[in-house]
Structure formats: C-alpha cells, structure tokens
Amino acid sequence: MADVIKLLPDSVANQIAAGEVIQRPASVVKELMENSVDAGSHNIKVIIKDSGKTLVQVIDDGSGMSETDARLSFERHATSKITTAQDLFAIRTKGFRGEALASIAAVAMVELRTRKNGSETGTLIIINGSKVDSQEPCSSPEGSSFSVKNLFFNIPARRKFLKSDNTEMRHIINEFQKIALAHHDVKFLLYHNDNEVYNLPAGNLRQRIINVFGKQINQELIGIDTETTLVKIKGFIGKPENARRTYGEQFFFVNNRFMKHPYFHKAVSEAYQNILPAEAIPSYFIFMETDPASIDVNIHPTKTEIKFEDERSIWQILMASVREALGRFNIVPSLDFKNEALIDIPVRSASSEIPEMPVIRINTEFNPFEGDAPEQGRQRYFERFEKENSDNWEKLYTGINREEESSRKFFHIKGKYIVCPVISGLMLIDQKRAHERILYEKYLDSLINNRSVSQADLFPVTMEINPADLLLIKEIEAELSLLGFSLKYPDNKSITITGRPSGTEDSDLRTMLDIQIEDYKNTQSDPSTGAKE
C-alpha cells in the first residue's frame, strides 16, 4: 500500500497558520505594530486604506534589519525574541512565536523596506502569497516600513466574508488603542484614507488616556497603585457616576501586554458592588507587573489569553486595590458601622455646663367637657364628630360600589407599580418596564414602516466619542435616523446631535446612544426583520 502522509509545502502550511494568526486587517495592524515596539521604535505611523482591505502600512524608526534578517523574518518560526525553550519563561517582548510575518506574507502582497541602524543602504523585499518576487538594496531611512496590500487576495472566501469598512476599521482602532495605551512613551499616528484619526505624542499614562478617549475623561479617572511581592498594580479606574452601559474603556495589561481576563473583570465589578446600577460597566486602565515565569502567554497565537500561576490571590489583591482607591476618593463610605470604635461620637468637655433637660408641661386636670354647661359642651362635641364623619364613610367602600370602582381605574404603589382592576381581580404592573415596552413598540413601528418623529433641539449637543464607537454609529445611522436621531460629524472624535426622538426631551442623550451602541454590539439579528447580521 502506498504511503499517504505527505509533508505540506511551506506556502500551504503558512496559509493554514494564517487562519489563526491573521483573521482580519486588524490582526495585521496588531502584529506589525507589536514588531515595531519590540524594535525599540520611538515613532510609529500606521496608514490604512479602505479599512485595511487595500493597504496596511506600518512605518517605524526602530533598529531595522540587515539583508539576511529581512529575508529570514518571513520564514515560519524565525524570530529574534527567543532562542531556547527556557526563554518562554522570561518573555518581555510582544512577539516570540515567529509566525506573524510568514502568515501575513501567505495571504497578501507584502513590501518591506528596512535599514539597520548604522548601515549605509537598506533592503527591499517583495513577497506575494509566500513567493519572493524580488530582493534588492534600496535607499531607506533607519527603521522598517511594512506595506501589506490586497489582504486575502489569494483566499477569495476569506476576503468575501470580511465585514463592512466601518466594522473592520473599528477593529483596527481597537487594536491600535491597546498598543498605544501600553506604550505611552512612544509617539503613534493613525491615518485612514488620508484622514488623521489619531496623533498621540509621547507622554505619561494619564495624558495618553486623555488623548485616546477625549478630554472629558480626565475628570473621571481615579489613580490606583498597589505593590505586593506577588504583583504590582497601577493605572486608573473610572468614577462610578461616569460608568457607561457599553464596553470599550476596559483594559487589562500584564507586563505591558494587553490581555482578556473575565475573571479579573469580575474582581473589579465586585469592588464597585452596591455603588453601580446592574447594567453599568466601570471604566478601568489597569497595568500589572509580575514575574514572567509566573504567567503563560503561549495559550493562543493572538497572545491575549494569559494564565497566572496564582490567579485567586491576584483576584483578591486587585479587588482590594480598587476598593481602596474608591474609598480614598470618598466614593464609598469609609466607616465600618459594625465597629463602634470607628464611629466619631462628640464628647462634651469637662468645663462646659450640663444643659437642662427640656420639659413638656401637661395640665393633667384639664377636661374639655367641663365648664359652665358641661352637658351642652359634650353634646356639641359628639354632634360635630358625627357630622364630619358620617358624610365621608362611603369613601371607605368605593371598591365595592361598581360605579365608583369604574371611575377609579388604577393607583400607584411607591411610585414604581401600577395596580388596576381587571375582570379576574387585580393586575400589578411594573411602571418602568411597561413604559419601556411602549417605547419599544413605538420605535419598532418606526423602523418597520420607515417613518420617524424627530424633535429638533434648540441647542444642539456636541460630545466627544471614542472613534471606534463613532464608526459604529455611522454604520447604524440609517436606523438611528428612523428612530428620530439627527446627527452630524464635526471631526473623527466627536458627534453633534441636532434632533432626538420625540418624547425623550428629559432623557440623557449620551445614555440613549450608549444603549443603542451596546444593543447593536450584542444583538445578532435585526429586531425589525429577524434577519441575521
């Protein structure tokens, strides 16, 4: 019987590996930016065309590569970050697997221009679908410039199933933000279709957060700084009153590497317990420093899933750190009312006079029925009592009288519930949920029948907004217009609301938009049609 097992060609193996490493244009941005950071760059420029489908270019002023290194960098498992298995337990760099460039070159047209620091000439390499078309000396500034064109040109199915330009650009911005926050000492630029999206100068962490998310966030940040033998935690958390309904300002980093960690997110949420509504999500930008040997970053090719050696202890430290920061800024009560020693009771000084006890004097001999004519006074008293109360006794039994019952349709309980009579008895209605249902039916009818009622604002409201959320709003602008929103876009970081849905004059516009954004992120189908997105 003939042998059936074959060794796959490198080009095929690279395409298979690319399926995990390069999922969309944002993956290319992430890998190239991380390589630039590892190269010691001080300035990194990212240029995007058509949300990365046409071009992703990353230019840096890092260490650059020699001619040999430039060629080897596109081979699978070729890396300068580690040399032995032991190095996996001391990883400080972003990359180490040696798969990214090989995966990118397998599914795109790549052009690399690079010059090593101190070299007179640079190197130009052009690769299409893992095939090296040319390699030659060139004139180039120190550093590297990667141009990735026509992503997935040789995998039509993958290219076909990329999302809309707004969606793909939103993912690119998210990846850009993660790396920019982790390295506030590096200058970053982001351009999309020749329009500047971000210009982030080097600075401290607080300045970087403000430059990424807008000036309004400066007043919302609370510092956090805890150091233990197990982990060092620093960064910022958001004030409870500024918590939003949408995700987007929640960032965990360990050793300056972004990570997804639902378990630690739960620790932060526990710290905010009883001071946030159930649907509100606190903002945080938390950086952890720990021994690289105590974590495992080699869980997935994207390197965002990280395992800790002692997660439970870090969970406790994190929750205590957030609670301490909230208490330090008087966000939560600082008194422990179970401990009487902590309650400050005012003490009278020894020299002060003892105040007299107030006395209420009562005439125990007073009798309202005594007087010149006690019998007449008593009679007048009972007559007046009977007259005042006999006229109103029927009001106690209005529920029994059917005519009276029909005139009284409902009544409130604690301003939250409505009680109304029905044929079978009484119905108890949650007023808030009933109102939400009425509005839902109203706006659903607007979406289905393509009609809307908008209330123009005399004074339009302009607010700064995360560029990623701004792209999402543009994506659903038609639906928001049907609901009654009238929007304008002064720049890439703000939005002006000139009209709102009728009947929402007393509602907060920011909260209303947050609800729409979060619902769109979490809903897999269009509620008006039931069709999948």
Coordinates of C-alpha atoms in Angstrom, one line a residue, residues 119-462:
S119 CA 24.1 50.7 7.7
E120 CA 24.6 52.8 4.5
T121 CA 21.9 51.0 2.4
G122 CA 18.6 49.3 3.1
T123 CA 16.9 46.3 1.8
L124 CA 13.7 46.0 -0.3
I125 CA 11.8 42.7 -0.4
I126 CA 8.6 42.0 -2.3
I127 CA 6.6 38.8 -1.5
N128 CA 3.3 37.7 -2.9
G129 CA 1.5 34.8 -1.4
S130 CA 4.7 33.4 0.3
K131 CA 6.6 33.7 -3.0
V132 CA 9.6 36.1 -3.0
D133 CA 9.4 38.2 -6.2
S134 CA 12.4 40.3 -5.6
Q135 CA 15.1 41.3 -3.1
E136 CA 17.5 44.1 -3.7
P137 CA 19.3 47.0 -2.0
C138 CA 17.4 50.3 -1.7
S139 CA 17.5 53.7 -0.2
S140 CA 15.6 53.8 3.1
P141 CA 15.6 55.6 6.4
E142 CA 16.7 53.8 9.5
G143 CA 13.9 51.5 10.7
S144 CA 11.3 49.5 8.8
S145 CA 8.3 50.1 6.6
F146 CA 5.9 47.2 6.0
S147 CA 3.3 47.6 3.3
V148 CA 0.6 44.9 3.2
K149 CA -1.6 45.1 0.1
N150 CA -4.7 43.3 -1.0
L151 CA -5.2 41.2 2.0
F152 CA -6.6 37.7 1.3
F153 CA -6.2 38.2 -2.5
N154 CA -5.5 34.5 -2.9
I155 CA -8.3 33.3 -0.5
P156 CA -11.5 34.7 -2.0
A157 CA -13.7 33.2 0.6
R158 CA -11.9 34.9 3.4
R159 CA -12.0 38.2 1.7
K160 CA -15.7 37.9 0.8
F161 CA -16.7 37.4 4.4
L162 CA -14.9 40.4 5.8
K163 CA -17.3 42.9 7.3
S164 CA -18.2 46.4 6.2
D165 CA -15.5 49.0 6.1
N166 CA -16.8 50.7 9.3
T167 CA -16.7 47.4 11.2
E168 CA -13.2 46.5 10.0
M169 CA -11.9 50.0 10.8
R170 CA -13.5 49.8 14.2
H171 CA -11.5 46.6 14.9
I172 CA -8.3 48.3 13.7
I173 CA -8.9 51.2 16.0
N174 CA -9.4 48.8 19.0
E175 CA -6.1 47.1 18.3
F176 CA -4.4 50.5 17.8
Q177 CA -5.7 51.7 21.2
K178 CA -4.4 48.7 23.1
I179 CA -0.9 49.1 21.9
A180 CA -0.9 52.9 22.2
L181 CA -2.1 52.7 25.8
A182 CA 0.5 50.0 26.7
H183 CA 3.4 52.2 25.4
H184 CA 2.6 55.8 26.3
D185 CA 6.3 56.7 25.9
V186 CA 6.1 56.1 22.1
K187 CA 4.5 58.5 19.6
F188 CA 1.8 57.0 17.4
L189 CA 0.0 58.2 14.3
L190 CA -3.0 56.6 12.6
Y191 CA -4.4 57.7 9.2
H192 CA -7.3 56.2 7.3
N193 CA -7.9 57.2 3.7
D194 CA -5.6 60.2 4.2
N195 CA -7.6 61.4 7.2
E196 CA -5.8 61.7 10.6
V197 CA -7.6 59.6 13.2
Y198 CA -5.0 59.7 16.0
N199 CA -1.9 61.8 16.7
L200 CA -0.6 60.7 20.0
P201 CA 2.6 62.3 21.3
A202 CA 4.7 60.6 23.8
G203 CA 3.8 61.3 27.4
N204 CA 2.6 59.8 30.7
L205 CA -0.2 57.3 31.0
R206 CA -2.8 59.8 32.0
Q207 CA -2.0 62.0 29.0
R208 CA -2.2 59.0 26.7
I209 CA -5.7 58.0 28.1
I210 CA -6.9 61.6 27.6
N211 CA -5.5 61.8 24.0
V212 CA -7.1 58.5 23.1
F213 CA -10.6 58.9 24.7
G214 CA -11.0 62.6 24.9
K215 CA -10.6 65.5 27.4
Q216 CA -13.8 64.7 29.3
I217 CA -12.3 61.5 30.7
N218 CA -9.7 63.5 32.7
Q219 CA -12.2 64.3 35.4
E220 CA -13.4 60.7 35.6
L221 CA -10.0 59.0 36.5
I222 CA -9.1 57.7 39.9
G223 CA -5.5 56.6 40.4
I224 CA -4.7 53.1 41.6
D225 CA -1.2 52.0 42.8
T226 CA -0.6 48.8 44.8
E227 CA 2.7 46.9 45.2
T228 CA 3.0 43.4 46.7
T229 CA 5.5 40.6 46.4
L230 CA 3.2 38.8 44.0
V231 CA 2.1 41.6 41.7
K232 CA 2.4 45.3 41.2
I233 CA -0.9 47.0 40.1
K234 CA -1.1 50.6 38.8
G235 CA -3.2 52.6 36.5
F236 CA -6.6 54.3 36.7
I237 CA -10.2 53.4 37.3
G238 CA -13.4 55.4 36.5
K239 CA -15.7 57.2 38.9
P240 CA -19.0 55.3 39.4
E241 CA -21.1 58.3 38.2
N242 CA -19.4 58.2 34.8
A243 CA -19.9 54.4 34.2
R244 CA -21.5 53.6 30.9
R245 CA -23.6 50.9 29.6
T246 CA -21.2 50.0 26.8
Y247 CA -17.8 48.2 26.8
G248 CA -14.9 50.0 25.3
E249 CA -13.0 51.5 28.2
Q250 CA -11.9 48.3 30.0
F251 CA -8.3 47.4 29.6
F252 CA -6.0 44.9 31.4
F253 CA -2.3 44.8 30.8
V254 CA 0.3 42.4 32.2
N255 CA 3.9 43.4 31.7
N256 CA 2.7 45.9 29.1
R257 CA 0.8 43.2 27.1
F258 CA -2.9 43.6 26.6
M259 CA -5.0 40.6 27.9
K260 CA -8.6 39.5 28.1
H261 CA -9.4 38.2 31.5
P262 CA -13.1 37.9 32.6
Y263 CA -12.0 36.6 36.0
F264 CA -10.2 39.8 36.8
H265 CA -13.0 41.8 35.3
K266 CA -15.3 40.2 37.9
A267 CA -12.9 41.4 40.7
V268 CA -13.2 45.0 39.5
S269 CA -17.0 44.6 39.3
E270 CA -17.1 43.2 42.8
A271 CA -15.2 46.3 44.1
Y272 CA -18.0 48.5 42.6
Q273 CA -20.7 46.4 44.1
N274 CA -23.7 48.4 45.6
I275 CA -22.5 51.7 44.1
L276 CA -23.2 51.0 40.4
P277 CA -26.5 50.0 38.7
A278 CA -26.6 46.4 37.5
E279 CA -26.3 47.4 33.8
A280 CA -23.4 49.9 34.3
I281 CA -19.9 48.9 33.4
P282 CA -17.0 50.7 35.2
S283 CA -14.0 52.0 33.2
Y284 CA -10.5 50.9 34.0
F285 CA -7.0 51.0 32.7
I286 CA -5.1 48.6 34.9
F287 CA -1.5 47.6 34.4
M288 CA 0.0 44.6 36.3
E289 CA 3.7 43.8 36.6
T290 CA 4.7 40.3 37.7
D291 CA 7.4 37.8 37.2
P292 CA 7.2 36.5 33.6
A293 CA 7.9 33.0 34.9
S294 CA 4.6 33.1 36.8
I295 CA 2.4 33.6 33.7
D296 CA 1.9 31.7 30.5
V297 CA 1.3 33.8 27.4
N298 CA 1.6 31.0 24.9
I299 CA -2.0 29.9 25.1
H300 CA -3.2 31.1 21.7
P301 CA -1.4 32.6 18.7
T302 CA -3.1 36.0 19.4
K303 CA -1.4 36.0 22.8
T304 CA -4.3 37.8 24.5
E305 CA -5.3 34.8 26.7
I306 CA -2.9 34.6 29.7
K307 CA -2.8 32.2 32.6
F308 CA -1.5 33.2 36.0
E309 CA 0.2 30.9 38.5
D310 CA -1.8 32.3 41.4
E311 CA -4.9 33.9 39.9
R312 CA -7.0 33.7 43.1
S313 CA -4.5 35.7 45.2
I314 CA -4.2 38.3 42.4
W315 CA -8.0 38.5 42.3
Q316 CA -8.1 39.4 45.9
I317 CA -5.3 41.9 45.6
L318 CA -7.0 43.6 42.6
M319 CA -10.4 43.8 44.3
A320 CA -8.9 45.3 47.4
S321 CA -6.8 47.8 45.4
V322 CA -9.9 49.1 43.5
R323 CA -11.9 49.3 46.7
E324 CA -9.1 51.2 48.5
A325 CA -8.9 53.7 45.6
L326 CA -12.7 54.2 45.6
G327 CA -12.6 54.7 49.4
R328 CA -9.7 57.1 49.2
F329 CA -11.7 59.4 47.0
N330 CA -14.8 59.2 49.2
I331 CA -16.7 57.2 46.6
V332 CA -17.8 54.6 49.1
P333 CA -18.4 55.0 52.9
S334 CA -15.1 54.9 54.8
L335 CA -16.8 54.0 58.1
D336 CA -17.4 50.4 59.3
F337 CA -20.6 50.7 61.2
K338 CA -20.1 47.2 62.7
N339 CA -17.1 48.6 64.6
E340 CA -18.2 51.1 67.2
A341 CA -14.7 52.3 67.8
L342 CA -14.6 53.8 64.4
I343 CA -17.7 56.0 65.0
D344 CA -16.8 59.5 65.9
I345 CA -19.1 60.5 68.9
P346 CA -18.9 64.1 70.0
V347 CA -17.7 64.4 73.6
R348 CA -18.6 67.3 76.0
S349 CA -15.7 69.0 77.6
A350 CA -15.4 68.8 81.4
S351 CA -15.7 72.6 81.8
S352 CA -18.9 73.0 79.8
E353 CA -22.2 73.3 81.6
I354 CA -24.7 70.5 81.6
P355 CA -27.7 71.5 79.6
E356 CA -31.1 71.2 81.2
M357 CA -33.5 68.5 80.1
P358 CA -36.4 70.1 78.1
V359 CA -39.7 69.7 80.0
I360 CA -43.2 69.5 78.4
R361 CA -45.7 70.7 80.9
I362 CA -49.1 68.9 80.8
N363 CA -52.2 70.0 82.6
T364 CA -53.5 66.7 84.0
E365 CA -56.6 68.3 85.3
F366 CA -57.9 69.7 82.0
N367 CA -61.3 68.3 80.9
P368 CA -62.8 69.6 77.6
F369 CA -66.3 68.7 78.7
E370 CA -66.2 70.7 81.9
G371 CA -67.3 74.3 82.0
D372 CA -70.3 76.4 82.6
A373 CA -72.5 74.0 80.7
P374 CA -70.7 70.6 80.6
E375 CA -73.7 68.7 79.2
Q376 CA -74.1 71.2 76.3
G377 CA -70.4 71.1 75.5
R378 CA -70.4 67.3 75.4
Q379 CA -73.4 67.3 73.2
R380 CA -71.9 69.8 70.7
Y381 CA -68.7 67.7 70.6
F382 CA -70.5 64.5 69.6
E383 CA -72.7 66.3 67.1
R384 CA -69.7 67.8 65.3
F385 CA -67.9 64.4 65.3
E386 CA -70.9 62.6 63.8
K387 CA -71.5 65.3 61.2
E388 CA -67.8 65.4 60.0
N389 CA -67.5 61.6 59.7
S390 CA -70.9 60.5 58.5
D391 CA -70.6 62.4 55.2
N392 CA -67.3 60.5 54.3
W393 CA -67.9 57.0 55.5
E394 CA -68.9 55.8 51.9
K395 CA -65.4 56.6 50.7
L396 CA -64.1 53.7 52.7
Y397 CA -66.1 51.3 50.5
T398 CA -65.6 52.7 47.0
G399 CA -64.1 49.4 45.9
I400 CA -67.4 47.6 46.5
N401 CA -69.5 50.1 44.7
R402 CA -69.2 49.2 41.0
E403 CA -70.0 52.7 39.7
E404 CA -67.3 54.1 42.0
E405 CA -64.9 51.3 41.1
S406 CA -65.3 52.0 37.4
S407 CA -64.3 55.7 37.9
R408 CA -61.1 54.7 39.8
K409 CA -59.0 52.9 37.1
F410 CA -55.7 52.5 39.0
F411 CA -53.4 53.6 41.8
H412 CA -49.6 53.7 42.5
I413 CA -47.5 51.8 44.9
K414 CA -44.3 53.5 45.9
G415 CA -44.2 55.3 42.6
K416 CA -43.0 52.1 40.9
Y417 CA -46.0 49.8 40.4
I418 CA -49.5 50.3 39.0
V419 CA -52.4 48.4 40.4
C420 CA -55.6 48.3 38.3
P421 CA -58.8 46.2 38.4
V422 CA -59.4 43.5 35.8
I423 CA -62.3 41.1 35.4
S424 CA -60.4 38.3 37.3
G425 CA -59.1 40.5 40.1
L426 CA -56.2 43.0 40.3
M427 CA -53.2 43.4 37.9
L428 CA -49.8 44.6 39.2
I429 CA -47.7 46.4 36.5
D430 CA -44.1 47.4 36.7
Q431 CA -44.3 51.0 35.5
K432 CA -40.7 51.3 34.2
R433 CA -40.9 48.1 32.2
A434 CA -44.3 48.9 30.8
H435 CA -43.0 52.3 29.6
E436 CA -40.0 50.6 28.0
R437 CA -42.3 48.2 26.2
I438 CA -44.5 51.1 24.9
L439 CA -41.4 52.9 23.6
Y440 CA -40.1 49.7 22.1
E441 CA -43.3 49.1 20.2
K442 CA -43.3 52.7 19.1
Y443 CA -39.7 52.7 17.7
L444 CA -40.1 49.2 16.2
D445 CA -43.1 50.5 14.3
S446 CA -41.0 53.4 13.1
L447 CA -38.3 51.0 11.8
I448 CA -40.8 48.7 10.1
N449 CA -42.8 51.4 8.4
N450 CA -39.8 53.7 7.7
R451 CA -41.3 56.7 9.5
S452 CA -39.9 58.7 12.3
V453 CA -40.8 61.6 14.5
S454 CA -37.8 63.8 15.5
Q455 CA -37.7 66.7 17.9
A456 CA -35.2 69.3 16.9
D457 CA -33.0 70.6 19.7
L458 CA -32.8 74.4 20.1
F459 CA -29.3 74.0 21.3
P460 CA -27.5 71.1 19.6
V461 CA -25.4 68.8 21.8
T462 CA -21.8 68.1 20.8

